Coordinates of C-alpha atoms and ligand atoms in Angstrom, one line a residue:
M1 CA -7.0 3.5 -21.8
A2 CA -4.0 1.3 -20.9
L3 CA -4.8 -2.3 -21.4
D4 CA -2.6 -5.3 -20.8
K5 CA -2.5 -8.3 -23.0
F6 CA -4.9 -10.2 -20.7
G7 CA -7.5 -7.5 -21.2
R8 CA -7.1 -5.9 -17.8
N9 CA -7.7 -2.1 -17.8
I10 CA -4.8 -0.7 -15.8
H11 CA -5.9 2.7 -14.4
Y12 CA -4.6 2.8 -10.8
L13 CA -1.1 4.2 -10.3
R14 CA 0.8 4.0 -7.0
I15 CA 3.5 6.6 -6.9
S16 CA 6.4 6.3 -4.5
L17 CA 7.5 9.8 -3.7
T18 CA 10.7 8.9 -1.9
D19 CA 12.6 5.8 -0.9
R20 CA 13.5 7.4 2.5
C21 CA 11.6 6.9 5.7
N22 CA 11.5 8.1 9.3
L23 CA 11.0 4.6 10.5
R24 CA 12.8 1.3 9.8
C25 CA 10.2 -1.5 10.1
V26 CA 11.8 -4.9 10.4
Y27 CA 9.7 -6.5 7.6
C28 CA 10.3 -3.6 5.2
M29 CA 13.9 -2.6 5.1
P30 CA 17.3 -3.5 6.6
E31 CA 18.3 -1.1 9.4
D32 CA 21.5 0.0 7.6
I33 CA 19.8 0.7 4.3
T34 CA 21.4 3.2 1.9
F35 CA 19.0 5.5 0.2
R36 CA 19.4 6.8 -3.3
P37 CA 21.0 10.2 -3.9
R38 CA 18.2 12.8 -4.3
M39 CA 19.1 13.6 -7.9
E40 CA 18.2 10.1 -8.9
L41 CA 14.7 10.6 -7.8
M42 CA 11.9 12.3 -9.8
Q43 CA 12.0 16.1 -9.2
N44 CA 8.7 18.0 -8.8
D45 CA 8.5 19.1 -12.4
E46 CA 9.3 15.6 -13.6
L47 CA 6.7 14.1 -11.4
A48 CA 4.1 16.6 -12.6
R49 CA 4.9 15.7 -16.2
L50 CA 4.6 12.0 -15.6
V51 CA 1.4 12.3 -13.7
R52 CA -0.2 14.3 -16.6
L53 CA 1.0 11.6 -19.0
F54 CA -0.6 8.8 -16.9
A55 CA -3.8 10.8 -16.4
D56 CA -4.1 11.3 -20.2
L57 CA -3.9 7.6 -20.6
G58 CA -6.8 7.0 -18.3
F59 CA -5.1 6.6 -14.9
D60 CA -7.8 8.1 -12.7
K61 CA -6.9 6.7 -9.4
I62 CA -3.6 7.6 -7.6
R63 CA -2.1 6.5 -4.3
L64 CA 1.0 8.2 -2.9
T65 CA 3.4 6.1 -1.0
G66 CA 7.1 5.8 -0.2
G67 CA 9.3 5.1 1.7
E68 CA 7.3 7.6 3.8
P69 CA 5.5 10.1 1.5
T70 CA 4.9 12.7 4.2
I71 CA 8.7 13.3 4.5
R72 CA 9.0 14.3 0.9
E73 CA 9.8 18.1 0.7
N74 CA 6.8 20.2 -0.3
I75 CA 4.4 17.2 0.1
V76 CA 1.4 19.5 0.5
S77 CA 2.0 21.3 -2.8
I78 CA 2.8 18.0 -4.5
V79 CA -0.6 16.7 -3.4
G80 CA -2.2 19.9 -4.6
M81 CA -0.6 19.5 -8.0
I82 CA -1.7 15.9 -8.4
A83 CA -5.2 16.6 -7.2
S84 CA -5.7 19.4 -9.7
T85 CA -4.4 17.3 -12.7
P86 CA -7.3 16.8 -15.1
G87 CA -8.4 13.2 -15.1
V88 CA -7.4 12.4 -11.5
K89 CA -10.6 11.4 -9.7
S90 CA -9.2 9.6 -6.6
L91 CA -6.2 10.6 -4.6
S92 CA -5.1 8.7 -1.5
M93 CA -2.0 8.1 0.5
T94 CA -0.4 5.2 2.4
T95 CA 1.6 6.6 5.3
N96 CA 3.0 5.5 8.7
G97 CA 1.0 8.4 10.2
V98 CA 3.9 9.8 12.3
L99 CA 3.5 13.3 10.7
L100 CA -0.2 13.3 10.3
P101 CA -1.0 15.2 13.5
Q102 CA 0.5 18.3 11.7
L103 CA -0.2 17.3 8.1
A104 CA -3.6 15.8 7.9
Q105 CA -5.4 19.2 7.7
P106 CA -3.2 20.8 5.1
L107 CA -3.2 17.6 3.0
K108 CA -7.0 17.4 3.1
E109 CA -7.2 21.1 2.1
A110 CA -4.7 20.4 -0.8
G111 CA -7.0 17.7 -2.2
L112 CA -6.0 14.4 -0.6
Q113 CA -9.2 12.3 -0.1
R114 CA -8.2 9.3 2.0
V115 CA -5.3 7.8 4.0
N116 CA -4.3 4.3 4.9
I117 CA -2.2 4.4 8.0
S118 CA 0.1 1.6 9.1
I119 CA -0.1 0.5 12.7
D120 CA 1.0 -3.0 13.5
T121 CA 0.3 -3.2 17.2
L122 CA -1.4 -1.2 20.0
D123 CA 1.5 -2.0 22.4
E124 CA 4.1 0.8 22.7
K125 CA 7.1 -1.5 23.3
E126 CA 6.1 -3.9 20.5
F127 CA 5.7 -0.9 18.2
R128 CA 9.2 0.3 18.9
K129 CA 10.6 -3.2 18.3
I130 CA 8.9 -3.5 14.9
T131 CA 9.6 0.0 13.7
R132 CA 13.0 0.1 15.4
W133 CA 12.3 3.5 16.9
G134 CA 8.8 4.6 16.3
K135 CA 6.4 6.1 18.9
L136 CA 3.0 4.6 18.9
E137 CA 1.3 7.7 20.3
Q138 CA 2.2 9.9 17.3
V139 CA 0.6 7.4 15.0
W140 CA -2.5 7.1 17.1
Q141 CA -2.9 10.9 17.1
G142 CA -2.3 10.9 13.4
I143 CA -5.2 8.5 12.9
L144 CA -7.6 10.6 15.1
E145 CA -6.6 13.8 13.3
S146 CA -7.1 12.2 9.9
E147 CA -10.6 11.1 10.9
R148 CA -11.3 14.5 12.3
V149 CA -10.4 16.4 9.1
G150 CA -12.3 13.9 6.9
L151 CA -9.6 11.8 5.3
T152 CA -12.1 9.0 5.4
P153 CA -12.9 6.2 5.4
V154 CA -9.9 5.6 7.7
K155 CA -8.1 2.3 6.8
L156 CA -5.4 0.9 9.0
N157 CA -2.7 -1.5 7.7
A158 CA -1.2 -4.1 10.0
V159 CA 1.6 -6.4 8.8
I160 CA 1.8 -9.4 11.1
A161 CA 5.1 -11.0 11.7
R162 CA 5.6 -14.1 13.8
G163 CA 7.6 -13.5 16.9
F164 CA 6.9 -9.7 16.7
N165 CA 3.2 -8.9 16.8
E166 CA 0.9 -11.9 16.5
S167 CA -0.5 -10.9 19.9
A168 CA -1.7 -7.7 18.2
I169 CA -4.2 -9.4 15.9
A170 CA -7.1 -9.6 18.4
P171 CA -6.7 -6.1 20.0
L172 CA -6.5 -4.5 16.5
A173 CA -9.6 -6.4 15.4
R174 CA -11.5 -5.3 18.5
L175 CA -10.9 -1.6 17.4
T176 CA -13.7 -2.1 14.9
Y177 CA -16.3 -2.5 17.7
E178 CA -15.7 1.2 18.6
H179 CA -14.6 2.8 15.4
N180 CA -16.0 2.7 11.9
W181 CA -12.5 1.9 10.5
Q182 CA -11.3 -0.8 8.2
I183 CA -8.4 -2.7 9.8
R184 CA -6.5 -4.5 7.1
F185 CA -4.3 -7.4 8.0
I186 CA -1.5 -7.9 5.5
E187 CA 0.5 -11.1 4.8
M188 CA 4.2 -10.4 4.7
M189 CA 5.6 -10.5 1.2
P190 CA 9.2 -11.4 0.4
F191 CA 11.6 -8.9 -1.2
G192 CA 15.3 -8.6 -1.8
E193 CA 17.6 -8.9 1.2
V194 CA 14.7 -9.1 3.8
A195 CA 13.2 -12.1 2.0
D196 CA 14.5 -14.8 4.4
F197 CA 13.0 -13.0 7.4
Q198 CA 9.7 -12.4 5.6
Q199 CA 9.4 -16.0 4.5
S200 CA 10.2 -17.5 7.9
Q201 CA 8.0 -15.2 10.0
I202 CA 4.9 -14.9 7.7
I203 CA 1.5 -15.4 9.3
R204 CA -1.1 -16.4 6.7
A205 CA -4.5 -14.7 6.4
K206 CA -6.4 -17.9 7.3
E207 CA -4.4 -18.2 10.5
M208 CA -5.2 -14.5 11.4
R209 CA -8.9 -15.1 10.8
D210 CA -8.7 -18.2 13.0
V211 CA -7.1 -16.2 15.8
I212 CA -9.8 -13.6 15.6
R213 CA -12.5 -16.2 15.7
A214 CA -10.9 -17.9 18.7
E215 CA -10.0 -14.7 20.7
V216 CA -12.6 -12.1 19.6
G217 CA -15.8 -13.5 18.1
K218 CA -17.7 -14.7 15.1
L219 CA -16.4 -13.4 11.9
S220 CA -18.7 -13.1 8.9
P221 CA -17.8 -12.2 5.3
V222 CA -19.0 -8.8 4.2
T223 CA -21.2 -9.3 1.2
D224 CA -23.1 -6.0 1.2
V225 CA -21.5 -3.2 -0.9
A226 CA -23.0 -0.6 1.4
R227 CA -20.9 -1.9 4.3
A228 CA -17.7 -2.2 2.4
S229 CA -17.0 1.5 2.3
G230 CA -14.5 0.9 -0.4
V231 CA -14.3 2.0 -4.0
N232 CA -13.5 -1.1 -6.1
T233 CA -15.5 -3.7 -4.4
M234 CA -16.1 -7.0 -6.1
Q235 CA -16.6 -10.7 -5.2
V236 CA -14.0 -13.4 -5.4
A237 CA -14.1 -16.7 -3.6
P238 CA -11.5 -17.3 -0.9
A239 CA -10.2 -20.8 0.1
D240 CA -11.8 -21.2 3.5
E241 CA -15.3 -19.7 3.4
K242 CA -18.7 -20.8 2.1
H243 CA -19.9 -17.2 1.8
V244 CA -18.0 -15.0 -0.6
P245 CA -16.5 -11.8 1.0
L246 CA -16.3 -8.6 -1.1
L247 CA -12.9 -7.6 -2.3
D248 CA -12.2 -3.9 -1.5
G249 CA -9.1 -3.3 -3.6
E250 CA -6.9 -6.1 -2.5
A251 CA -8.6 -6.7 0.9
R252 CA -11.2 -9.5 1.4
L253 CA -13.7 -8.0 3.8
Y254 CA -15.1 -9.5 7.0
Q255 CA -16.9 -8.2 10.0
L256 CA -17.3 -9.0 13.7
Q257 CA -20.9 -9.3 14.9
G258 CA -22.1 -5.8 16.1
A259 CA -18.9 -4.0 15.0
K260 CA -19.0 -0.6 13.4
G261 CA -16.0 -1.2 11.2
T262 CA -14.7 -4.0 9.0
L263 CA -11.7 -6.2 8.8
G264 CA -9.8 -6.7 5.6
F265 CA -7.4 -9.5 4.8
I266 CA -4.7 -8.9 2.2
S267 CA -3.5 -12.3 1.3
S268 CA -1.3 -11.6 -1.7
V269 CA 0.9 -14.6 -0.9
T270 CA -1.7 -17.3 -0.2
E271 CA -4.8 -16.0 -2.1
P272 CA -3.5 -13.7 -4.9
F273 CA -6.0 -11.4 -6.6
C274 CA -3.9 -11.0 -9.7
A275 CA -6.9 -11.6 -12.1
H276 CA -8.5 -8.4 -10.7
C277 CA -5.3 -6.3 -10.7
T278 CA -5.8 -2.8 -12.2
R279 CA -2.6 -1.2 -10.9
A280 CA 0.9 -0.2 -11.9
R281 CA 3.5 1.5 -9.8
L282 CA 5.9 4.4 -10.4
T283 CA 9.0 4.1 -8.2
A284 CA 10.6 7.2 -6.7
D285 CA 13.4 6.9 -9.3
G286 CA 10.9 7.1 -12.1
R287 CA 10.5 3.4 -13.1
L288 CA 7.2 2.0 -14.2
R289 CA 6.9 -1.2 -12.1
L290 CA 4.4 -3.5 -13.6
C291 CA 3.8 -5.9 -10.7
L292 CA 4.7 -5.4 -7.1
L293 CA 6.3 -8.9 -6.9
R294 CA 8.0 -9.0 -10.3
E295 CA 11.3 -7.3 -11.1
K296 CA 10.1 -6.1 -14.5
E297 CA 10.3 -2.3 -14.8
V298 CA 10.4 0.3 -17.6
D299 CA 12.6 3.4 -17.1
L300 CA 10.7 6.5 -17.7
L301 CA 12.9 9.1 -16.0
T302 CA 16.0 8.6 -18.1
P303 CA 14.2 9.1 -21.5
L304 CA 12.3 12.1 -19.9
R305 CA 15.6 13.7 -18.9
Q306 CA 17.0 12.9 -22.4
G307 CA 14.2 14.9 -24.0
A308 CA 11.7 12.2 -25.1
T309 CA 8.5 13.6 -26.4
Q310 CA 5.0 13.2 -25.0
N311 CA 4.2 10.5 -27.5
E312 CA 7.4 8.6 -27.0
L313 CA 6.9 8.5 -23.2
Q314 CA 3.2 7.5 -23.6
D315 CA 4.3 4.7 -26.0
L316 CA 6.8 3.5 -23.4
I317 CA 4.0 3.4 -20.8
L318 CA 1.5 1.7 -23.0
Q319 CA 4.1 -0.9 -24.2
G320 CA 5.0 -1.6 -20.6
I321 CA 1.4 -2.0 -19.5
W322 CA 0.7 -4.3 -22.4
H323 CA 3.5 -6.6 -21.1
K324 CA 2.4 -6.5 -17.5
P325 CA 3.0 -9.9 -16.0
W326 CA -0.1 -12.0 -15.3
G327 CA 0.8 -12.4 -11.7
H328 CA 3.5 -13.1 -9.2
G329 CA 5.6 -16.3 -9.0
L330 CA 5.8 -16.8 -5.2
A331 CA 4.3 -20.3 -5.5
H332 CA 7.3 -21.2 -7.6
N333 CA 9.7 -19.4 -5.3
V334 CA 10.3 -16.5 -7.7
I335 CA 11.1 -13.6 -5.4
P336 CA 11.8 -10.1 -6.6
M337 CA 15.4 -9.3 -5.5
N338 CA 16.0 -5.9 -7.2
R339 CA 14.3 -3.8 -4.5
V340 CA 13.0 -3.9 -1.0
M341 CA 9.4 -2.9 -0.2
S342 CA 10.3 0.6 0.9
E343 CA 11.6 1.4 -2.6
I344 CA 8.4 0.3 -4.3
G345 CA 5.8 1.5 -1.8
G346 CA 3.4 -1.4 -1.5
Ligands
SAM401 N1 5.7 4.3 4.9 C1 4.3 4.1 4.5 C2 3.7 3.1 5.4 O1 4.3 2.4 6.2 O2 2.4 3.0 5.4 C3 4.1 3.7 3.1 C4 5.1 2.8 2.5 S1 5.0 1.1 3.1 C5 6.2 0.3 2.1 C6 3.4 0.6 2.5 C7 2.8 -0.6 3.1 O3 3.5 -1.7 2.9 C8 2.7 -0.5 4.6 O4 1.3 -0.8 5.0 C9 3.6 -1.5 5.1 O5 3.2 -2.1 6.4 C10 3.5 -2.5 4.0 N2 4.7 -3.4 3.9 C11 6.0 -3.1 4.1 N3 6.8 -4.2 3.9 C12 5.9 -5.2 3.7 C13 6.1 -6.6 3.4 N4 7.3 -7.2 3.3 N5 5.0 -7.3 3.1 C14 3.8 -6.8 3.1 N6 3.5 -5.5 3.4 C15 4.6 -4.7 3.7
SF4_402 FE1 8.9 3.1 6.5 FE2 6.5 2.3 5.8 FE3 8.7 0.7 5.4 FE4 7.8 1.1 7.9 S1 6.7 0.1 6.2 S2 10.0 1.2 7.1 S3 7.1 3.1 7.8 S4 8.3 2.6 4.4

C-alpha cells in the first residue's frame, strides 16, 4: 500500500502515454507547442515494468491519458498489457474521442473498461475554434461507438472557457434528458504558458450551475449511490447547496428533473477535493507527478534506464508518495509552471 504522510491511501495512477495530440485545444496547449523527442518518453517495455511496480504497490486503478492516448503507437496492445497486469482492477481512458469510431471495439476487446470523452460544445464551428482544427462529428461518432461496444458508463468532459463556449453549457446539460451519460463540467485550471488565458477566461462551477438552473431546469444534488454510476462515490459539502451531492471521483453530481443521465462539476479551482485525493500521475517521460497542480515530481525513467533494481524503484515511488503535497496552492497564486496540461494528462 502507498500511503502519504497525511494518511491518504494512494492507489489510483493516471498514466500519460504521450505528450502529443491530434488537436490543439486553446485551454490546454499553445498552438506552436514543441513535443518531446520520442526517445525521452517511456518505451513499451519500460511502461510495462513501471505498471507492474505500481500494481505491486497496491495501485489497482489506472487511467490512460495524454496528450491524446489513442495516437500512441500500438495503443491496443498497450491496453492489453496493462489490463492483464496482476493487481489492476480498473482500467479507463480519457480521450478526445477522434479515433474512437475505429478504436472503441478493439480497445474494449483488449480490456479497456470505460472512457471519458472530451467534448466542449455541440456546435461545429465553436468546436473547431476551441480545438483549433477538430471535427465535432468524429467525436460524436466516437461517443456513440463507445456506448455501443460497452465502454460504459459514458462520461463526457467539457471545459468551459469564457468567450469560447459558455453558450454550450445548457445544450450539453440537456443531453442528459436523452442519454444515460454523465456530463462533467470542468473549471479551467492554470498551467505554464497558458496560465494567463486560463485565469482570465475561467467560468466557475457555481456559475455553470446557475446557467443550467436558469436556462434548462431545476438541478438537484445526486445523493443516491445507485444513481451515481461512478466507482469512488462519497459525500462532501459544496459551498452553495443545502443538500450534499455525491462525489464521483472529482465530480460533484447533480441531476435535472426527469433526466436519464447526471451532471458532474469538477471544481478543482474553487472547491478543491484534495482531502479525498487518492491519485498520482506518471508523465509520458516517466516522472511520478504527485499533484496535478504542483511542480513536484520524481524521475523514475532515468534510474530505470540506469539499471535500478525493483526495490530501488519501489522505494523511490513510496518516498515520493509519502511526500505528496497536501493540495494545490491556487488560492495563494501558486501556479505550476513546469508543464502544460497536455504533458500531464489531467
Ligand atoms: N486528449 C485527451 C482529452 O482531451 O480528453 C486526454 C488529455 S486532456 C489533457 C485530459 C482532460 O483535461 C480533458 O478533459 C481536457 O478537456 C482537460 N483539460 C485540458 N486542459 C485543461 C485545463 N487547463 N483545465 C482543466 N481541464 C483541462
Ligand atoms: Fe489534446 Fe486533450 Fe489537450 Fe485537447 S485537451 S489539446 S485533445 S490533450
